mmCIF file of C-alpha atoms and ligand atoms in Angstrom:
data_model
loop_
_atom_site.group_PDB
_atom_site.id
_atom_site.type_symbol
_atom_site.label_atom_id
_atom_site.label_comp_id
_atom_site.label_asym_id
_atom_site.label_seq_id
_atom_site.Cartn_x
_atom_site.Cartn_y
_atom_site.Cartn_z
ATOM 1 C CA MET V 1 -20.729 -28.390 -37.989
ATOM 2 C CA THR V 2 -17.521 -30.168 -36.878
ATOM 3 C CA ASP V 3 -16.525 -29.808 -33.209
ATOM 4 C CA GLU V 4 -13.774 -27.377 -34.282
ATOM 5 C CA THR V 5 -16.156 -25.102 -36.102
ATOM 6 C CA ALA V 6 -18.739 -25.357 -33.314
ATOM 7 C CA LEU V 7 -16.066 -24.361 -30.811
ATOM 8 C CA GLN V 8 -14.808 -21.501 -32.967
ATOM 9 C CA ASN V 9 -18.376 -20.363 -33.425
ATOM 10 C CA LEU V 10 -18.845 -20.345 -29.639
ATOM 11 C CA TYR V 11 -15.608 -18.371 -29.123
ATOM 12 C CA ASP V 12 -16.554 -15.843 -31.796
ATOM 13 C CA ARG V 13 -20.002 -15.288 -30.321
ATOM 14 C CA ALA V 14 -18.504 -15.009 -26.820
ATOM 15 C CA ALA V 15 -15.902 -12.479 -28.053
ATOM 16 C CA ALA V 16 -18.644 -10.419 -29.713
ATOM 17 C CA ALA V 17 -20.422 -10.399 -26.340
ATOM 18 C CA HIS V 18 -17.147 -9.308 -24.614
ATOM 19 C CA MET V 19 -16.655 -12.684 -22.921
ATOM 20 C CA GLN V 20 -13.699 -15.072 -23.038
ATOM 21 C CA PRO V 21 -13.568 -18.785 -22.288
ATOM 22 C CA LEU V 22 -11.385 -19.214 -19.185
ATOM 23 C CA TRP V 23 -10.186 -22.676 -20.270
ATOM 24 C CA VAL V 24 -8.480 -21.302 -23.371
ATOM 25 C CA ASN V 25 -5.974 -19.411 -21.215
ATOM 26 C CA THR V 26 -6.272 -20.609 -17.611
ATOM 27 C CA LYS V 27 -2.599 -19.916 -16.874
ATOM 28 C CA GLY V 28 -3.007 -16.397 -18.223
ATOM 29 C CA TYR V 29 -5.637 -15.758 -15.600
ATOM 30 C CA VAL V 30 -3.945 -17.718 -12.819
ATOM 31 C CA PRO V 31 -0.173 -17.811 -13.421
ATOM 32 C CA ARG V 32 1.822 -20.405 -11.477
ATOM 33 C CA GLU V 33 4.115 -17.702 -10.111
ATOM 34 C CA PRO V 34 4.980 -14.043 -10.715
ATOM 35 C CA ALA V 35 6.233 -13.084 -14.167
ATOM 36 C CA PRO V 36 7.078 -9.419 -13.565
ATOM 37 C CA ALA V 37 6.726 -6.992 -16.442
ATOM 38 C CA ILE V 38 9.298 -4.702 -14.852
ATOM 39 C CA VAL V 39 13.059 -5.249 -15.030
ATOM 40 C CA THR V 40 15.944 -4.866 -12.625
ATOM 41 C CA ALA V 41 16.955 -1.269 -13.176
ATOM 42 C CA HIS V 42 19.554 1.183 -11.906
ATOM 43 C CA TRP V 43 19.510 4.991 -11.743
ATOM 44 C CA PRO V 44 23.089 5.964 -10.802
ATOM 45 C CA ALA V 45 23.510 9.248 -8.918
ATOM 46 C CA ASP V 46 26.230 10.185 -11.453
ATOM 47 C CA THR V 47 23.419 10.560 -13.984
ATOM 48 C CA SER V 48 20.382 11.543 -11.901
ATOM 49 C CA ILE V 49 21.933 14.275 -9.739
ATOM 50 C CA PRO V 50 23.421 16.284 -12.667
ATOM 51 C CA LEU V 51 20.037 16.077 -14.461
ATOM 52 C CA LEU V 52 18.272 17.295 -11.329
ATOM 53 C CA ARG V 53 20.814 20.118 -10.894
ATOM 54 C CA ARG V 54 20.347 21.134 -14.532
ATOM 55 C CA ALA V 55 16.600 21.245 -13.867
ATOM 56 C CA GLY V 56 17.470 23.481 -10.887
ATOM 57 C CA GLU V 57 19.167 25.931 -13.261
ATOM 58 C CA ILE V 58 16.438 26.165 -15.884
ATOM 59 C CA VAL V 59 13.149 25.131 -14.200
ATOM 60 C CA SER V 60 11.845 27.181 -11.272
ATOM 61 C CA SER V 61 9.994 25.457 -8.450
ATOM 62 C CA GLU V 62 6.960 27.683 -9.257
ATOM 63 C CA PHE V 63 6.953 26.500 -12.862
ATOM 64 C CA ALA V 64 7.329 22.836 -11.972
ATOM 65 C CA ASP V 65 5.213 22.923 -8.767
ATOM 66 C CA ARG V 66 7.480 20.034 -7.721
ATOM 67 C CA ARG V 67 10.973 19.877 -9.289
ATOM 68 C CA VAL V 68 10.903 16.119 -9.513
ATOM 69 C CA LEU V 69 12.454 13.532 -11.825
ATOM 70 C CA VAL V 70 10.501 10.296 -11.823
ATOM 71 C CA CYS V 71 12.326 6.958 -12.074
ATOM 72 C CA ASN V 72 10.501 5.152 -14.864
ATOM 73 C CA ASN V 73 11.079 1.405 -15.070
ATOM 74 C CA PRO V 74 12.755 0.878 -18.490
ATOM 75 C CA ALA V 75 10.412 -2.033 -19.317
ATOM 76 C CA LEU V 76 7.350 0.230 -19.000
ATOM 77 C CA PRO V 77 6.249 3.124 -21.262
ATOM 78 C CA PRO V 78 7.216 6.750 -20.418
ATOM 79 C CA PHE V 79 5.404 8.268 -17.415
ATOM 80 C CA SER V 80 5.038 4.803 -15.852
ATOM 81 C CA PRO V 81 6.096 3.883 -12.321
ATOM 82 C CA THR V 82 9.393 2.557 -10.986
ATOM 83 C CA THR V 83 7.936 -0.837 -10.116
ATOM 84 C CA GLN V 84 4.448 -2.082 -11.043
ATOM 85 C CA THR V 85 3.060 -0.446 -7.875
ATOM 86 C CA LEU V 86 5.366 2.290 -6.580
ATOM 87 C CA TYR V 87 7.083 5.442 -7.731
ATOM 88 C CA ALA V 88 10.507 6.625 -6.658
ATOM 89 C CA CYS V 89 11.179 10.246 -7.559
ATOM 90 C CA ILE V 90 14.094 12.537 -6.845
ATOM 91 C CA GLN V 91 13.291 16.121 -5.854
ATOM 92 C CA LEU V 92 15.437 19.256 -5.578
ATOM 93 C CA LEU V 93 14.399 22.240 -3.452
ATOM 94 C CA LEU V 94 16.895 25.110 -3.575
ATOM 95 C CA PRO V 95 17.460 27.736 -0.837
ATOM 96 C CA GLY V 96 14.529 30.151 -0.690
ATOM 97 C CA GLU V 97 12.223 27.915 -2.708
ATOM 98 C CA LYS V 98 8.750 26.636 -1.864
ATOM 99 C CA ALA V 99 6.533 23.891 -3.171
ATOM 100 C CA ALA V 100 2.875 24.848 -2.670
ATOM 101 C CA PRO V 101 0.621 22.654 -0.539
ATOM 102 C CA HIS V 102 -1.760 20.099 -1.992
ATOM 103 C CA ARG V 103 -3.241 16.756 -1.038
ATOM 104 C CA HIS V 104 -4.117 13.540 -2.802
ATOM 105 C CA SER V 105 -5.351 10.045 -2.163
ATOM 106 C CA GLN V 106 -1.912 8.584 -2.843
ATOM 107 C CA ASN V 107 0.241 7.692 0.153
ATOM 108 C CA ALA V 108 3.717 9.185 0.150
ATOM 109 C CA LEU V 109 6.930 9.367 2.097
ATOM 110 C CA ARG V 110 10.160 11.281 1.766
ATOM 111 C CA PHE V 111 13.708 10.066 2.375
ATOM 112 C CA ILE V 112 16.278 12.858 2.668
ATOM 113 C CA LEU V 113 19.408 12.216 0.626
ATOM 114 C CA GLN V 114 21.270 15.538 0.767
ATOM 115 C CA GLY V 115 21.004 18.714 2.797
ATOM 116 C CA GLU V 116 19.515 19.847 6.047
ATOM 117 C CA GLY V 117 17.263 22.635 7.246
ATOM 118 C CA ALA V 118 14.274 22.696 4.878
ATOM 119 C CA ASP V 119 10.802 21.864 6.167
ATOM 120 C CA THR V 120 8.106 19.708 4.744
ATOM 121 C CA ILE V 121 4.788 20.966 6.039
ATOM 122 C CA VAL V 122 2.317 18.173 6.756
ATOM 123 C CA ASN V 123 -1.180 19.334 7.733
ATOM 124 C CA ASP V 124 0.257 22.746 8.718
ATOM 125 C CA LYS V 125 3.034 21.270 10.879
ATOM 126 C CA PRO V 126 6.570 22.105 9.701
ATOM 127 C CA VAL V 127 8.873 19.099 9.937
ATOM 128 C CA ARG V 128 12.560 19.959 9.895
ATOM 129 C CA LEU V 129 14.401 17.708 7.446
ATOM 130 C CA ARG V 130 17.857 16.212 7.842
ATOM 131 C CA ARG V 131 19.812 13.704 5.796
ATOM 132 C CA GLY V 132 18.631 10.148 6.507
ATOM 133 C CA ASP V 133 15.228 11.221 7.867
ATOM 134 C CA VAL V 134 12.009 9.672 6.611
ATOM 135 C CA VAL V 135 8.741 11.630 6.759
ATOM 136 C CA ILE V 136 5.384 9.953 6.173
ATOM 137 C CA THR V 137 2.631 11.808 4.293
ATOM 138 C CA PRO V 138 -0.465 9.599 4.420
ATOM 139 C CA ALA V 139 -3.352 9.772 1.983
ATOM 140 C CA TRP V 140 -5.245 13.087 2.013
ATOM 141 C CA ALA V 141 -2.744 14.874 4.285
ATOM 142 C CA TRP V 142 -1.918 18.403 3.120
ATOM 143 C CA HIS V 143 1.766 18.709 2.246
ATOM 144 C CA GLY V 144 4.066 21.404 0.890
ATOM 145 C CA HIS V 145 7.772 22.152 1.225
ATOM 146 C CA VAL V 146 9.747 25.266 2.211
ATOM 147 C CA ASN V 147 13.504 25.702 2.125
ATOM 148 C CA THR V 148 14.504 28.601 4.383
ATOM 149 C CA SER V 149 18.011 27.134 4.812
ATOM 150 C CA ASN V 150 21.123 27.898 2.772
ATOM 151 C CA ASN V 151 21.382 24.277 1.667
ATOM 152 C CA ASP V 152 20.289 22.550 -1.501
ATOM 153 C CA MET V 153 17.890 19.800 -0.475
ATOM 154 C CA VAL V 154 17.658 16.563 -2.418
ATOM 155 C CA TRP V 155 15.222 13.877 -1.365
ATOM 156 C CA ILE V 156 13.496 10.771 -2.628
ATOM 157 C CA ASP V 157 9.703 10.761 -2.832
ATOM 158 C CA GLY V 158 8.112 7.315 -2.585
ATOM 159 C CA LEU V 159 4.465 7.058 -3.640
ATOM 160 C CA ASP V 160 1.848 4.379 -4.295
ATOM 161 C CA ASN V 161 0.202 6.094 -7.305
ATOM 162 C CA ALA V 162 0.107 2.904 -9.360
ATOM 163 C CA VAL V 163 -1.904 1.108 -6.671
ATOM 164 C CA LEU V 164 -4.413 3.959 -6.611
ATOM 165 C CA LYS V 165 -4.518 3.914 -10.401
ATOM 166 C CA LEU V 166 -5.348 0.211 -10.346
ATOM 167 C CA PHE V 167 -8.292 1.020 -8.072
ATOM 168 C CA ASP V 168 -9.086 4.095 -10.196
ATOM 169 C CA ALA V 169 -9.644 5.902 -6.921
ATOM 170 C CA THR V 170 -7.325 8.899 -7.248
ATOM 171 C CA PHE V 171 -8.363 12.322 -5.946
ATOM 172 C CA PHE V 172 -6.284 15.503 -5.822
ATOM 173 C CA GLU V 173 -7.026 18.883 -4.265
ATOM 174 C CA LEU V 174 -5.477 22.325 -3.907
ATOM 175 C CA PRO V 175 -6.289 24.499 -0.871
ATOM 176 C CA PRO V 176 -9.603 26.361 -1.331
ATOM 177 C CA HIS V 177 -7.938 29.817 -1.284
ATOM 178 C CA THR V 178 -6.110 29.014 -4.547
ATOM 179 C CA GLY V 179 -9.445 29.300 -6.322
ATOM 180 C CA GLU V 180 -9.715 25.660 -7.280
ATOM 181 C CA ILE V 181 -13.077 24.436 -6.087
ATOM 182 C CA ALA V 182 -12.454 21.857 -3.422
ATOM 183 C CA ASN V 183 -14.753 18.871 -3.264
ATOM 184 C CA GLU V 184 -17.016 19.036 -0.293
ATOM 185 C CA VAL V 185 -15.828 16.017 1.625
ATOM 186 C CA VAL V 186 -17.526 14.564 4.666
ATOM 187 C CA GLY V 187 -15.558 12.054 6.688
ATOM 188 C CA PRO V 188 -12.276 11.647 8.538
ATOM 189 C CA ALA V 189 -10.286 14.785 7.816
ATOM 190 C CA ASN V 190 -6.618 13.824 8.255
ATOM 191 C CA THR V 191 -5.697 17.301 9.429
ATOM 192 C CA GLY V 192 -3.246 16.526 12.232
ATOM 193 C CA PHE V 193 0.400 15.573 12.363
ATOM 194 C CA ASP V 194 1.507 12.466 14.209
ATOM 195 C CA PRO V 195 5.101 12.809 15.521
ATOM 196 C CA ASP V 196 5.529 9.103 14.727
ATOM 197 C CA TRP V 197 5.404 10.101 11.023
ATOM 198 C CA HIS V 198 8.937 11.489 11.408
ATOM 199 C CA PHE V 199 11.657 8.822 11.545
ATOM 200 C CA LYS V 200 14.793 10.766 12.487
ATOM 201 C CA TRP V 201 18.064 9.375 11.172
ATOM 202 C CA HIS V 202 19.668 9.746 14.602
ATOM 203 C CA ASP V 203 17.089 7.349 16.128
ATOM 204 C CA THR V 204 17.201 4.909 13.203
ATOM 205 C CA GLU V 205 20.988 4.812 13.299
ATOM 206 C CA THR V 206 21.001 4.149 17.054
ATOM 207 C CA LEU V 207 18.707 1.139 16.556
ATOM 208 C CA LEU V 208 20.809 -0.171 13.647
ATOM 209 C CA ARG V 209 24.009 0.177 15.690
ATOM 210 C CA GLU V 210 22.368 -1.706 18.588
ATOM 211 C CA GLN V 211 21.475 -4.490 16.193
ATOM 212 C CA GLN V 212 25.022 -4.476 14.846
ATOM 213 C CA ALA V 213 26.464 -4.632 18.375
ATOM 214 C CA SER V 214 24.247 -7.626 19.195
ATOM 215 C CA GLY V 215 26.314 -9.430 16.533
ATOM 216 C CA ASP V 216 23.383 -11.171 14.869
ATOM 217 C CA PRO V 217 22.916 -9.712 11.376
ATOM 218 C CA ASP V 218 20.330 -11.271 9.053
ATOM 219 C CA ALA V 219 22.047 -13.569 6.533
ATOM 220 C CA ALA V 220 20.406 -11.811 3.581
ATOM 221 C CA HIS V 221 19.734 -8.292 4.845
ATOM 222 C CA GLY V 222 22.452 -7.539 7.387
ATOM 223 C CA CYS V 223 21.242 -5.157 10.102
ATOM 224 C CA ARG V 224 17.764 -4.052 9.086
ATOM 225 C CA ARG V 225 14.890 -2.143 10.676
ATOM 226 C CA ARG V 226 11.385 -1.894 9.319
ATOM 227 C CA LEU V 227 10.078 1.607 9.970
ATOM 228 C CA LEU V 228 6.933 0.935 11.996
ATOM 229 C CA ASP V 229 4.415 3.043 13.860
ATOM 230 C CA PRO V 230 5.351 2.276 17.497
ATOM 231 C CA LYS V 231 1.708 2.616 18.611
ATOM 232 C CA THR V 232 0.435 -0.179 16.366
ATOM 233 C CA ASN V 233 3.685 -1.929 15.429
ATOM 234 C CA SER V 234 2.518 -1.818 11.816
ATOM 235 C CA ASP V 235 3.580 0.054 8.682
ATOM 236 C CA PRO V 236 2.608 3.732 8.899
ATOM 237 C CA LEU V 237 1.258 3.592 5.330
ATOM 238 C CA PRO V 238 -1.226 0.902 4.244
ATOM 239 C CA THR V 239 0.597 0.093 1.000
ATOM 240 C CA ILE V 240 4.294 0.900 1.468
ATOM 241 C CA ALA V 241 6.734 -0.894 3.771
ATOM 242 C CA ALA V 242 9.970 1.015 4.406
ATOM 243 C CA HIS V 243 13.219 -0.452 5.693
ATOM 244 C CA MET V 244 16.612 0.912 6.633
ATOM 245 C CA THR V 245 19.511 -1.510 6.180
ATOM 246 C CA LEU V 246 23.076 -1.298 7.442
ATOM 247 C CA LEU V 247 25.500 -3.644 5.673
ATOM 248 C CA PRO V 248 28.816 -3.999 7.526
ATOM 249 C CA GLU V 249 31.988 -3.622 5.480
ATOM 250 C CA GLY V 250 32.714 -6.863 3.631
ATOM 251 C CA PHE V 251 29.129 -8.159 4.052
ATOM 252 C CA ARG V 252 28.210 -10.937 1.602
ATOM 253 C CA GLY V 253 24.497 -11.640 1.801
ATOM 254 C CA GLN V 254 22.674 -14.900 1.268
ATOM 255 C CA SER V 255 20.421 -15.083 -1.790
ATOM 256 C CA TYR V 256 16.833 -14.050 -1.097
ATOM 257 C CA ARG V 257 13.583 -13.483 -2.930
ATOM 258 C CA SER V 258 10.161 -12.176 -1.993
ATOM 259 C CA SER V 259 6.893 -11.408 -3.748
ATOM 260 C CA ASP V 260 7.220 -7.644 -3.223
ATOM 261 C CA SER V 261 9.188 -5.619 -5.743
ATOM 262 C CA VAL V 262 11.687 -3.409 -3.949
ATOM 263 C CA ILE V 263 13.175 0.034 -4.626
ATOM 264 C CA TYR V 264 16.544 0.596 -2.957
ATOM 265 C CA VAL V 265 18.172 3.980 -2.357
ATOM 266 C CA VAL V 266 21.836 4.083 -1.326
ATOM 267 C CA MET V 267 22.298 6.536 1.537
ATOM 268 C CA SER V 268 26.016 5.832 1.970
ATOM 269 C CA GLY V 269 28.736 3.358 1.072
ATOM 270 C CA GLU V 270 29.482 1.169 -1.905
ATOM 271 C CA GLY V 271 28.611 -2.330 -2.905
ATOM 272 C CA ARG V 272 27.090 -4.695 -5.401
ATOM 273 C CA THR V 273 23.693 -6.328 -5.702
ATOM 274 C CA THR V 274 23.357 -9.322 -8.010
ATOM 275 C CA CYS V 275 19.883 -10.213 -9.254
ATOM 276 C CA GLU V 276 19.572 -13.313 -11.466
ATOM 277 C CA GLY V 277 22.577 -12.479 -13.625
ATOM 278 C CA GLU V 278 22.194 -8.681 -13.465
ATOM 279 C CA VAL V 279 24.985 -6.961 -11.564
ATOM 280 C CA ILE V 280 24.359 -3.549 -10.036
ATOM 281 C CA ASP V 281 27.430 -1.785 -8.696
ATOM 282 C CA TRP V 282 26.044 0.953 -6.487
ATOM 283 C CA LYS V 283 27.205 3.895 -4.476
ATOM 284 C CA GLU V 284 25.793 6.886 -2.599
ATOM 285 C CA GLY V 285 22.659 8.389 -4.135
ATOM 286 C CA ASP V 286 21.989 5.478 -6.516
ATOM 287 C CA ILE V 287 18.500 4.029 -6.886
ATOM 288 C CA PHE V 288 17.790 0.494 -8.094
ATOM 289 C CA THR V 289 14.854 -1.912 -8.251
ATOM 290 C CA ILE V 290 14.441 -5.636 -7.708
ATOM 291 C CA PRO V 291 11.387 -7.133 -9.429
ATOM 292 C CA THR V 292 8.961 -9.481 -7.718
ATOM 293 C CA TRP V 293 10.244 -12.978 -6.907
ATOM 294 C CA LYS V 294 13.727 -12.512 -8.410
ATOM 295 C CA ARG V 295 16.622 -13.938 -6.384
ATOM 296 C CA TYR V 296 19.107 -11.313 -5.296
ATOM 297 C CA SER V 297 21.988 -10.839 -2.901
ATOM 298 C CA HIS V 298 23.878 -7.840 -1.545
ATOM 299 C CA GLN V 299 27.609 -7.357 -1.056
ATOM 300 C CA ALA V 300 29.148 -4.309 0.597
ATOM 301 C CA SER V 301 32.731 -3.261 -0.132
ATOM 302 C CA SER V 302 32.498 -0.528 2.520
ATOM 303 C CA GLU V 303 29.961 -0.101 5.305
ATOM 304 C CA ALA V 304 26.752 0.841 3.522
ATOM 305 C CA VAL V 305 23.303 2.141 4.432
ATOM 306 C CA LEU V 306 20.364 1.370 2.158
ATOM 307 C CA PHE V 307 16.851 2.762 2.399
ATOM 308 C CA SER V 308 14.172 0.690 0.689
ATOM 309 C CA ILE V 309 10.464 0.791 -0.042
ATOM 310 C CA SER V 310 8.218 -1.936 -1.338
ATOM 311 C CA ASP V 311 4.563 -2.889 -1.673
ATOM 312 C CA ARG V 312 4.968 -5.549 1.049
ATOM 313 C CA ALA V 313 2.595 -3.637 3.368
ATOM 314 C CA ALA V 314 -0.233 -4.027 0.828
ATOM 315 C CA GLN V 315 0.683 -7.617 -0.043
ATOM 316 C CA GLU V 316 0.593 -8.697 3.600
ATOM 317 C CA LYS V 317 -2.911 -7.266 3.917
ATOM 318 C CA LEU V 318 -3.898 -9.096 0.725
ATOM 319 C CA ARG V 319 -2.247 -12.241 2.121
ATOM 320 C CA CYS V 320 -0.143 -12.867 -0.953
ATOM 321 C CA TRP V 321 3.275 -11.972 0.459
ATOM 322 C CA ARG V 322 5.881 -14.731 0.537
ATOM 323 C CA GLU V 323 9.653 -15.016 0.793
ATOM 324 C CA GLN V 324 12.430 -17.547 0.338
ATOM 325 C CA ARG V 325 15.917 -17.521 1.813
ATOM 326 C CA GLY V 326 18.548 -19.331 -0.251
ATOM 327 C CA ASP V 327 17.197 -22.757 -1.157
ATOM 328 C CA GLY V 328 15.132 -22.950 2.042
ATOM 329 C CA PRO V 329 11.362 -23.405 2.185
ATOM 330 C CA VAL V 330 9.036 -20.743 0.824
ATOM 331 C CA GLN V 331 7.437 -18.962 3.768
ATOM 332 C CA ILE V 332 3.891 -17.782 3.258
ATOM 333 C CA PHE V 333 2.720 -14.887 5.402
ATOM 334 C CA GLY V 334 -0.619 -14.539 7.136
ATOM 335 C CA LEU V 335 -2.728 -17.180 5.382
ATOM 336 C CA SER V 336 -4.049 -18.770 8.549
ATOM 337 C CA GLY V 337 -5.218 -15.476 10.076
HETATM 338 C C1 1HN U 401 4.069 14.825 -5.051
HETATM 339 O O1 1HN U 401 2.939 15.346 -4.559
HETATM 340 C C2 1HN U 401 5.312 15.171 -4.514
HETATM 341 O O2 1HN U 401 4.389 16.514 -2.802
HETATM 342 C C3 1HN U 401 6.467 14.597 -5.005
HETATM 343 O O3 1HN U 401 6.503 16.615 -3.093
HETATM 344 C C4 1HN U 401 6.420 13.669 -6.028
HETATM 345 C C5 1HN U 401 5.151 12.386 -7.630
HETATM 346 C C6 1HN U 401 3.955 12.033 -8.169
HETATM 347 C C7 1HN U 401 2.780 12.591 -7.727
HETATM 348 C C8 1HN U 401 2.776 13.519 -6.699
HETATM 349 C C9 1HN U 401 5.405 16.164 -3.391
HETATM 350 C C10 1HN U 401 5.203 13.315 -6.601
HETATM 351 C C11 1HN U 401 4.001 13.893 -6.117
#
């Protein structure tokens, strides 16, 4: 046998044994840097809100359980997430409607885009929702929604389903009285409600305005607050970091990149985000994504408020998170700890 045929023979026998030689594709196993499968994508409110309202006319909340349209990254097959890790969904709850309680091992949060006066009920505690509020629903917390107000409620659901899918550790449960047999679970119950799970827009705005008044906006992100649990000063969910950003009118941000893919939701205002040649002109209610490690910059033509979620919380725990501002050095987070 020549070396070539001996090698091929080895590879064939390895493949038949479900084994691959690492050296044939080392960079496939250990890429030099991220090569995201997702693309920069934009879900304009001009398209998403009319679709959601049409669903409101022809799909009852009972039928749907949740009247939710899922933002599917265009580079991924149907029913896939918004980024490689997170889902952004847009949900409509009309006056008088309910969404029945359930719980699951995915972590979730809600960001209220339109309306006021419905409640999300987290572990039996009703939380009154207003535009700009963020409500945290951690893994295995019971949650349902009730709209006793006269207002149509539109909110964004952010979830880490794709992370749980990677772990293949997803569980879902309906309350026992619905007849579905609940797993008998022994362990921490997650049956309470922590008031720190409710980030009220009034409080967030006050903090952003204080930052604005201090006159020291971040060159890339303007005035920005990470929504943290004040008791631990860490992200309230283990996987999802959430930020609220205020871009002053005329803001032109420095270019920036980071290893977390980000989903932005425009709460108010108008502007443009440029991401490696892609231009996203956004306005109120729009959703857009920035893939991992792509350079992007924001511009605001009016004062604008952006809500964003990313998998940074998980990446920091895994010690892979890094960022770069302009052409400055790459900063690596948490490797020495
Ligand atoms: C979910 O439970 C809700 O509780 C919303 O309102 C969106 C998307 C995927 C999986 C579960 C909700 C969801 C979801």
